[in-house]
N, CA, C and O atoms as CSV, one atom per row, in Angstrom:
chain,resi,resn,atom,element,x,y,z
A,1,UNK,N,N,0.857,-1.171,0.000
A,1,UNK,CA,C,0.000,0.000,0.000
A,1,UNK,C,C,0.900,1.230,0.000
A,1,UNK,O,O,1.664,1.451,0.939
A,2,UNK,N,N,0.805,2.008,-1.034
A,2,UNK,CA,C,1.561,3.250,-1.096
A,2,UNK,C,C,0.763,4.285,-1.867
A,2,UNK,O,O,0.137,3.978,-2.882
A,3,UNK,N,N,0.792,5.509,-1.374
A,3,UNK,CA,C,0.141,6.599,-2.085
A,3,UNK,C,C,0.957,7.030,-3.294
A,3,UNK,O,O,0.418,7.604,-4.240
A,4,UNK,N,N,2.247,6.756,-3.264
A,4,UNK,CA,C,3.132,7.172,-4.346
A,4,UNK,C,C,2.924,6.296,-5.567
A,4,UNK,O,O,2.845,5.072,-5.459
A,5,UNK,N,N,2.835,6.922,-6.721
A,5,UNK,CA,C,2.641,6.208,-7.988
A,5,UNK,C,C,3.744,6.594,-8.962
A,5,UNK,O,O,4.304,7.688,-8.883
A,6,UNK,N,N,4.049,5.687,-9.880
A,6,UNK,CA,C,5.015,5.991,-10.943
A,6,UNK,C,C,4.301,5.969,-12.285
A,6,UNK,O,O,3.315,5.257,-12.473
A,7,UNK,N,N,4.818,6.758,-13.204
A,7,UNK,CA,C,4.292,6.786,-14.566
A,7,UNK,C,C,5.487,6.734,-15.498
A,7,UNK,O,O,6.214,7.723,-15.591
A,8,UNK,N,N,5.727,5.629,-16.193
A,8,UNK,CA,C,4.901,4.431,-16.298
A,8,UNK,C,C,5.011,3.557,-15.042
A,8,UNK,O,O,5.830,3.812,-14.158
A,9,UNK,N,N,4.171,2.530,-14.988
A,9,UNK,CA,C,4.170,1.592,-13.858
A,9,UNK,C,C,5.555,0.947,-13.727
A,9,UNK,O,O,6.245,0.758,-14.729
A,10,UNK,N,N,5.967,0.607,-12.489
A,10,UNK,CA,C,7.321,0.077,-12.268
A,10,UNK,C,C,7.651,-1.151,-13.109
A,10,UNK,O,O,8.790,-1.298,-13.554
A,11,UNK,N,N,6.681,-2.035,-13.336
A,11,UNK,CA,C,6.967,-3.262,-14.090
A,11,UNK,C,C,7.189,-2.998,-15.572
A,11,UNK,O,O,7.599,-3.899,-16.303
A,12,UNK,N,N,6.921,-1.759,-16.031
A,12,UNK,CA,C,7.179,-1.398,-17.423
A,12,UNK,C,C,8.488,-0.633,-17.592
A,12,UNK,O,O,8.810,-0.194,-18.695
A,13,UNK,N,N,9.239,-0.472,-16.514
A,13,UNK,CA,C,10.500,0.280,-16.557
A,13,UNK,C,C,11.688,-0.645,-16.763
A,13,UNK,O,O,11.683,-1.801,-16.337
A,14,UNK,N,N,12.714,-0.105,-17.430
A,14,UNK,CA,C,13.965,-0.822,-17.636
A,14,UNK,C,C,15.103,0.076,-17.172
A,14,UNK,O,O,14.920,1.283,-17.011
A,15,UNK,N,N,16.259,-0.503,-16.959
A,15,UNK,CA,C,17.425,0.259,-16.532
A,15,UNK,C,C,17.651,1.423,-17.486
A,15,UNK,O,O,17.690,1.236,-18.702
A,16,UNK,N,N,17.802,2.636,-16.928
A,16,UNK,CA,C,18.056,3.826,-17.731
A,16,UNK,C,C,16.805,4.595,-18.123
A,16,UNK,O,O,16.906,5.717,-18.617
A,17,UNK,N,N,15.621,4.012,-17.912
A,17,UNK,CA,C,14.365,4.707,-18.224
A,17,UNK,C,C,14.123,5.858,-17.257
A,17,UNK,O,O,14.659,5.876,-16.149
A,18,UNK,N,N,13.323,6.801,-17.681
A,18,UNK,CA,C,12.876,7.893,-16.815
A,18,UNK,C,C,11.427,7.643,-16.431
A,18,UNK,O,O,10.673,7.011,-17.170
A,19,UNK,N,N,11.047,8.153,-15.252
A,19,UNK,CA,C,9.651,8.031,-14.843
A,19,UNK,C,C,9.287,9.202,-13.948
A,19,UNK,O,O,10.158,9.873,-13.395
A,20,UNK,N,N,8.009,9.435,-13.814
A,20,UNK,CA,C,7.485,10.430,-12.890
A,20,UNK,C,C,7.051,9.711,-11.627
A,20,UNK,O,O,6.472,8.627,-11.696
A,21,UNK,N,N,7.329,10.308,-10.464
A,21,UNK,CA,C,6.914,9.744,-9.186
A,21,UNK,C,C,6.148,10.824,-8.444
A,21,UNK,O,O,6.619,11.956,-8.334
A,22,UNK,N,N,4.964,10.483,-7.933
A,22,UNK,CA,C,4.188,11.467,-7.193
A,22,UNK,C,C,2.980,10.840,-6.536
A,22,UNK,O,O,2.770,9.628,-6.595
A,23,UNK,N,N,2.194,11.689,-5.913
A,23,UNK,CA,C,0.952,11.260,-5.267
A,23,UNK,C,C,-0.194,11.941,-5.994
A,23,UNK,O,O,-0.319,13.164,-5.929
A,24,UNK,N,N,-1.036,11.178,-6.686
A,24,UNK,CA,C,-2.194,11.802,-7.321
A,24,UNK,C,C,-3.145,12.315,-6.231
A,24,UNK,O,O,-3.070,11.887,-5.080
A,25,UNK,N,N,-4.033,13.231,-6.608
A,25,UNK,CA,C,-4.995,13.747,-5.640
A,25,UNK,C,C,-5.704,12.569,-4.984
A,25,UNK,O,O,-6.292,11.728,-5.664
A,26,UNK,N,N,-5.642,12.518,-3.658
A,26,UNK,CA,C,-6.120,11.360,-2.918
A,26,UNK,C,C,-6.764,11.800,-1.617
A,26,UNK,O,O,-6.218,12.653,-0.917
A,27,UNK,N,N,-7.904,11.239,-1.285
A,27,UNK,CA,C,-8.543,11.467,0.003
A,27,UNK,C,C,-7.901,10.505,0.992
A,27,UNK,O,O,-7.955,9.291,0.797
A,28,UNK,N,N,-7.292,11.035,2.056
A,28,UNK,CA,C,-6.576,10.208,3.029
A,28,UNK,C,C,-7.110,10.455,4.432
A,28,UNK,O,O,-7.811,11.430,4.704
A,29,UNK,N,N,-6.748,9.536,5.301
A,29,UNK,CA,C,-7.045,9.656,6.724
A,29,UNK,C,C,-5.714,9.733,7.458
A,29,UNK,O,O,-4.819,8.924,7.213
A,30,UNK,N,N,-5.583,10.703,8.355
A,30,UNK,CA,C,-4.359,10.836,9.150
A,30,UNK,C,C,-4.449,9.857,10.301
A,30,UNK,O,O,-5.403,9.890,11.078
A,31,UNK,N,N,-3.438,8.966,10.417
A,31,UNK,CA,C,-3.443,7.990,11.502
A,31,UNK,C,C,-2.413,8.319,12.574
A,31,UNK,O,O,-2.445,7.741,13.660
A,32,UNK,N,N,-1.500,9.243,12.280
A,32,UNK,CA,C,-0.522,9.659,13.286
A,32,UNK,C,C,0.097,10.985,12.856
A,32,UNK,O,O,0.170,11.289,11.666
A,33,UNK,N,N,0.536,11.760,13.823
A,33,UNK,CA,C,1.255,13.004,13.572
A,33,UNK,C,C,2.525,12.952,14.399
A,33,UNK,O,O,2.482,12.773,15.616
A,34,UNK,N,N,3.660,13.113,13.724
A,34,UNK,CA,C,4.943,13.132,14.420
A,34,UNK,C,C,5.473,14.546,14.484
A,34,UNK,O,O,5.634,15.203,13.455
A,35,UNK,N,N,5.745,15.018,15.691
A,35,UNK,CA,C,6.359,16.338,15.892
A,35,UNK,C,C,7.697,16.109,16.564
A,35,UNK,O,O,7.777,15.422,17.582
A,36,UNK,N,N,8.748,16.683,15.999
A,36,UNK,CA,C,10.100,16.386,16.459
A,36,UNK,C,C,10.854,17.665,16.791
A,36,UNK,O,O,10.996,18.546,15.943
A,37,UNK,N,N,11.333,17.767,18.018
A,37,UNK,CA,C,12.157,18.889,18.447
A,37,UNK,C,C,13.267,18.328,19.322
A,37,UNK,O,O,13.014,18.043,20.493
A,38,UNK,N,N,14.464,18.156,18.824
A,38,UNK,CA,C,14.982,18.644,17.549
A,38,UNK,C,C,14.442,17.810,16.382
A,38,UNK,O,O,13.889,16.730,16.589
A,39,UNK,N,N,14.607,18.320,15.148
A,39,UNK,CA,C,14.134,17.596,13.971
A,39,UNK,C,C,14.673,16.170,13.926
A,39,UNK,O,O,15.797,15.907,14.352
A,40,UNK,N,N,13.864,15.259,13.408
A,40,UNK,CA,C,14.212,13.844,13.375
A,40,UNK,C,C,15.208,13.532,12.270
A,40,UNK,O,O,15.089,14.031,11.150
A,41,UNK,N,N,16.199,12.693,12.600
A,41,UNK,CA,C,17.172,12.242,11.608
A,41,UNK,C,C,16.581,11.037,10.886
A,41,UNK,O,O,16.630,9.914,11.390
A,42,UNK,N,N,16.014,11.281,9.689
A,42,UNK,CA,C,15.386,10.214,8.906
A,42,UNK,C,C,16.189,9.863,7.665
A,42,UNK,O,O,15.746,9.053,6.852
A,43,UNK,N,N,17.357,10.457,7.509
A,43,UNK,CA,C,18.208,10.120,6.378
A,43,UNK,C,C,18.172,11.111,5.236
A,43,UNK,O,O,18.830,10.890,4.220
A,44,UNK,N,N,17.424,12.204,5.366
A,44,UNK,CA,C,17.439,13.234,4.331
A,44,UNK,C,C,17.474,14.602,4.989
A,44,UNK,O,O,17.148,14.760,6.165
A,45,UNK,N,N,17.878,15.583,4.199
A,45,UNK,CA,C,17.937,16.965,4.682
A,45,UNK,C,C,16.967,17.815,3.892
A,45,UNK,O,O,16.775,17.523,2.711
A,46,UNK,N,N,16.357,18.810,4.424
A,46,UNK,CA,C,16.412,19.140,5.846
A,46,UNK,C,C,15.637,18.109,6.658
A,46,UNK,O,O,14.710,17.469,6.160
A,47,UNK,N,N,16.036,17.963,7.917
A,47,UNK,CA,C,15.367,17.004,8.797
A,47,UNK,C,C,13.975,17.515,9.151
A,47,UNK,O,O,13.803,18.697,9.448
A,48,UNK,N,N,12.979,16.625,9.120
A,48,UNK,CA,C,11.596,17.067,9.337
A,48,UNK,C,C,11.278,17.391,10.792
A,48,UNK,O,O,11.768,16.747,11.720
A,49,UNK,N,N,10.427,18.427,10.960
A,49,UNK,CA,C,9.890,18.808,12.268
A,49,UNK,C,C,8.519,18.175,12.487
A,49,UNK,O,O,8.198,17.744,13.594
A,50,UNK,N,N,7.708,18.120,11.422
A,50,UNK,CA,C,6.344,17.612,11.528
A,50,UNK,C,C,6.059,16.699,10.344
A,50,UNK,O,O,6.248,17.081,9.189
A,51,UNK,N,N,5.602,15.487,10.646
A,51,UNK,CA,C,5.271,14.526,9.598
A,51,UNK,C,C,3.901,13.929,9.871
A,51,UNK,O,O,3.558,13.630,11.014
A,52,UNK,N,N,3.118,13.758,8.804
A,52,UNK,CA,C,1.827,13.083,8.889
A,52,UNK,C,C,1.985,11.655,8.404
A,52,UNK,O,O,2.682,11.403,7.422
A,53,UNK,N,N,1.339,10.719,9.089
A,53,UNK,CA,C,1.261,9.343,8.606
A,53,UNK,C,C,-0.175,9.161,8.141
A,53,UNK,O,O,-1.114,9.330,8.918
A,54,UNK,N,N,-0.341,8.817,6.872
A,54,UNK,CA,C,-1.679,8.760,6.268
A,54,UNK,C,C,-1.907,7.436,5.561
A,54,UNK,O,O,-0.969,6.758,5.143
A,55,UNK,N,N,-3.187,7.086,5.439
A,55,UNK,CA,C,-3.626,5.942,4.638
A,55,UNK,C,C,-4.795,6.421,3.787
A,55,UNK,O,O,-5.430,7.419,4.130
A,56,UNK,N,N,-5.094,5.736,2.685
A,56,UNK,CA,C,-6.288,6.104,1.917
A,56,UNK,C,C,-7.515,6.096,2.830
A,56,UNK,O,O,-7.609,5.258,3.727
A,57,UNK,N,N,-8.449,7.012,2.612
A,57,UNK,CA,C,-9.617,7.163,3.480
A,57,UNK,C,C,-10.440,5.883,3.578
A,57,UNK,O,O,-11.065,5.634,4.609
A,58,UNK,N,N,-10.452,5.072,2.531
A,58,UNK,CA,C,-11.261,3.851,2.556
A,58,UNK,C,C,-10.495,2.633,3.085
A,58,UNK,O,O,-11.014,1.517,3.050
A,59,UNK,N,N,-9.280,2.834,3.571
A,59,UNK,CA,C,-8.481,1.740,4.125
A,59,UNK,C,C,-9.152,1.268,5.413
A,59,UNK,O,O,-9.404,2.091,6.293
A,60,UNK,N,N,-9.454,-0.033,5.560
A,60,UNK,CA,C,-10.195,-0.500,6.733
A,60,UNK,C,C,-9.398,-0.404,8.040
A,60,UNK,O,O,-8.208,-0.716,8.076
A,61,UNK,N,N,-10.069,0.029,9.108
A,61,UNK,CA,C,-9.427,0.150,10.420
A,61,UNK,C,C,-8.816,-1.162,10.893
A,61,UNK,O,O,-7.707,-1.180,11.426
A,62,UNK,N,N,-9.538,-2.253,10.697
A,62,UNK,CA,C,-9.065,-3.542,11.206
A,62,UNK,C,C,-7.816,-4.025,10.482
A,62,UNK,O,O,-7.127,-4.913,10.982
A,63,UNK,N,N,-7.513,-3.470,9.333
A,63,UNK,CA,C,-6.323,-3.877,8.578
A,63,UNK,C,C,-5.085,-3.084,8.986
A,63,UNK,O,O,-3.979,-3.418,8.559
A,64,UNK,N,N,-5.244,-2.038,9.808
A,64,UNK,CA,C,-4.116,-1.169,10.158
A,64,UNK,C,C,-3.149,-1.846,11.117
A,64,UNK,O,O,-3.558,-2.479,12.090
A,65,UNK,N,N,-1.862,-1.703,10.828
A,65,UNK,CA,C,-0.814,-2.086,11.772
A,65,UNK,C,C,0.063,-0.861,11.960
A,65,UNK,O,O,-0.086,0.126,11.241
A,66,UNK,N,N,0.973,-0.918,12.918
A,66,UNK,CA,C,1.779,0.274,13.197
A,66,UNK,C,C,2.732,0.624,12.059
A,66,UNK,O,O,3.274,1.729,12.030
A,67,UNK,N,N,2.945,-0.297,11.123
A,67,UNK,CA,C,3.834,-0.029,9.997
A,67,UNK,C,C,3.093,0.460,8.753
A,67,UNK,O,O,3.726,0.769,7.744
A,68,UNK,N,N,1.778,0.532,8.810
A,68,UNK,CA,C,0.994,0.976,7.662
A,68,UNK,C,C,1.080,2.490,7.506
A,68,UNK,O,O,1.402,3.217,8.446
A,69,UNK,N,N,0.790,2.929,6.324
A,69,UNK,CA,C,0.726,4.357,6.056
A,69,UNK,C,C,1.974,4.888,5.387
A,69,UNK,O,O,3.054,4.303,5.464
A,70,UNK,N,N,1.787,6.008,4.734
A,70,UNK,CA,C,2.883,6.747,4.119
A,70,UNK,C,C,3.101,8.019,4.920
A,70,UNK,O,O,2.162,8.556,5.509
A,71,UNK,N,N,4.334,8.501,4.941
A,71,UNK,CA,C,4.625,9.732,5.666
A,71,UNK,C,C,4.709,10.900,4.694
A,71,UNK,O,O,5.224,10.777,3.583
A,72,UNK,N,N,4.193,12.023,5.140
A,72,UNK,CA,C,4.263,13.260,4.375
A,72,UNK,C,C,4.936,14.299,5.270
A,72,UNK,O,O,4.439,14.613,6.352
A,73,UNK,N,N,6.064,14.826,4.811
A,73,UNK,CA,C,6.789,15.871,5.530
A,73,UNK,C,C,6.124,17.198,5.208
A,73,UNK,O,O,6.151,17.638,4.059
A,74,UNK,N,N,5.531,17.839,6.198
A,74,UNK,CA,C,4.802,19.083,5.956
A,74,UNK,C,C,5.691,20.245,5.549
A,74,UNK,O,O,5.204,21.224,4.983
A,75,UNK,N,N,6.977,20.155,5.824
A,75,UNK,CA,C,7.866,21.265,5.510
A,75,UNK,C,C,8.749,20.985,4.298
A,75,UNK,O,O,9.745,21.676,4.084
A,76,UNK,N,N,8.391,19.974,3.503
A,76,UNK,CA,C,9.202,19.653,2.331
A,76,UNK,C,C,8.959,20.683,1.237
A,76,UNK,O,O,8.045,21.503,1.325
A,77,UNK,N,N,9.785,20.624,0.218
A,77,UNK,CA,C,9.642,21.539,-0.916
A,77,UNK,C,C,8.557,21.069,-1.878
A,77,UNK,O,O,8.167,21.808,-2.782
A,78,UNK,N,N,8.070,19.848,-1.690
A,78,UNK,CA,C,7.033,19.318,-2.582
A,78,UNK,C,C,5.721,20.060,-2.346
A,78,UNK,O,O,5.354,20.332,-1.203
A,79,UNK,N,N,5.020,20.383,-3.421
A,79,UNK,CA,C,3.739,21.081,-3.245
A,79,UNK,C,C,2.676,20.133,-2.687
A,79,UNK,O,O,2.388,19.090,-3.273
A,80,UNK,N,N,2.098,20.515,-1.547
A,80,UNK,CA,C,1.065,19.699,-0.902
A,80,UNK,C,C,-0.087,20.631,-0.551
A,80,UNK,O,O,0.128,21.700,0.022
A,81,UNK,N,N,-1.305,20.231,-0.891
A,81,UNK,CA,C,-2.492,20.965,-0.502
A,81,UNK,C,C,-3.296,20.059,0.425
A,81,UNK,O,O,-3.600,18.915,0.085
A,82,UNK,N,N,-3.633,20.585,1.596
A,82,UNK,CA,C,-4.400,19.813,2.570
A,82,UNK,C,C,-5.701,20.531,2.852
A,82,UNK,O,O,-5.716,21.728,3.138
A,83,UNK,N,N,-6.800,19.785,2.767
A,83,UNK,CA,C,-8.119,20.323,3.050
A,83,UNK,C,C,-8.842,19.348,3.968
A,83,UNK,O,O,-8.970,18.169,3.639
A,84,UNK,N,N,-9.324,19.834,5.132
A,84,UNK,CA,C,-10.040,18.948,6.038
A,84,UNK,C,C,-11.437,18.692,5.470
A,84,UNK,O,O,-12.175,19.628,5.160
A,85,UNK,N,N,-11.785,17.419,5.340
A,85,UNK,CA,C,-13.083,17.027,4.807
A,85,UNK,C,C,-14.027,16.694,5.962
A,85,UNK,O,O,-15.203,17.058,5.922
A,86,UNK,N,N,-13.529,16.011,6.979
A,86,UNK,CA,C,-14.336,15.705,8.166
A,86,UNK,C,C,-13.422,15.419,9.330
A,86,UNK,O,O,-12.227,15.177,9.163
A,87,UNK,N,N,-14.000,15.451,10.504
A,87,UNK,CA,C,-13.257,15.131,11.723
A,87,UNK,C,C,-14.072,14.087,12.461
A,87,UNK,O,O,-15.264,14.272,12.709
A,88,UNK,N,N,-13.410,12.972,12.815
A,88,UNK,CA,C,-14.131,11.895,13.499
A,88,UNK,C,C,-13.939,11.979,14.989
A,88,UNK,O,O,-14.474,11.152,15.727
């Protein structure tokens, strides 16, 4: 399960090919929020202060484990638009 998609699909890629990687517009549910002071060392720079762990909104609760979800760094250079749809 990953929100990230490639174009073309990974199984159609060969060594040396180029591809686009991104997250198409997706309705997600936030399952965790990580706030780090000092910023967390996750292996890239700049180190993140705030990260969201998300799953697709229709992902079943009973299927969730602590390793599920994708992380989104709120302070990254990637363009991210967040709109609250509902609060449970």
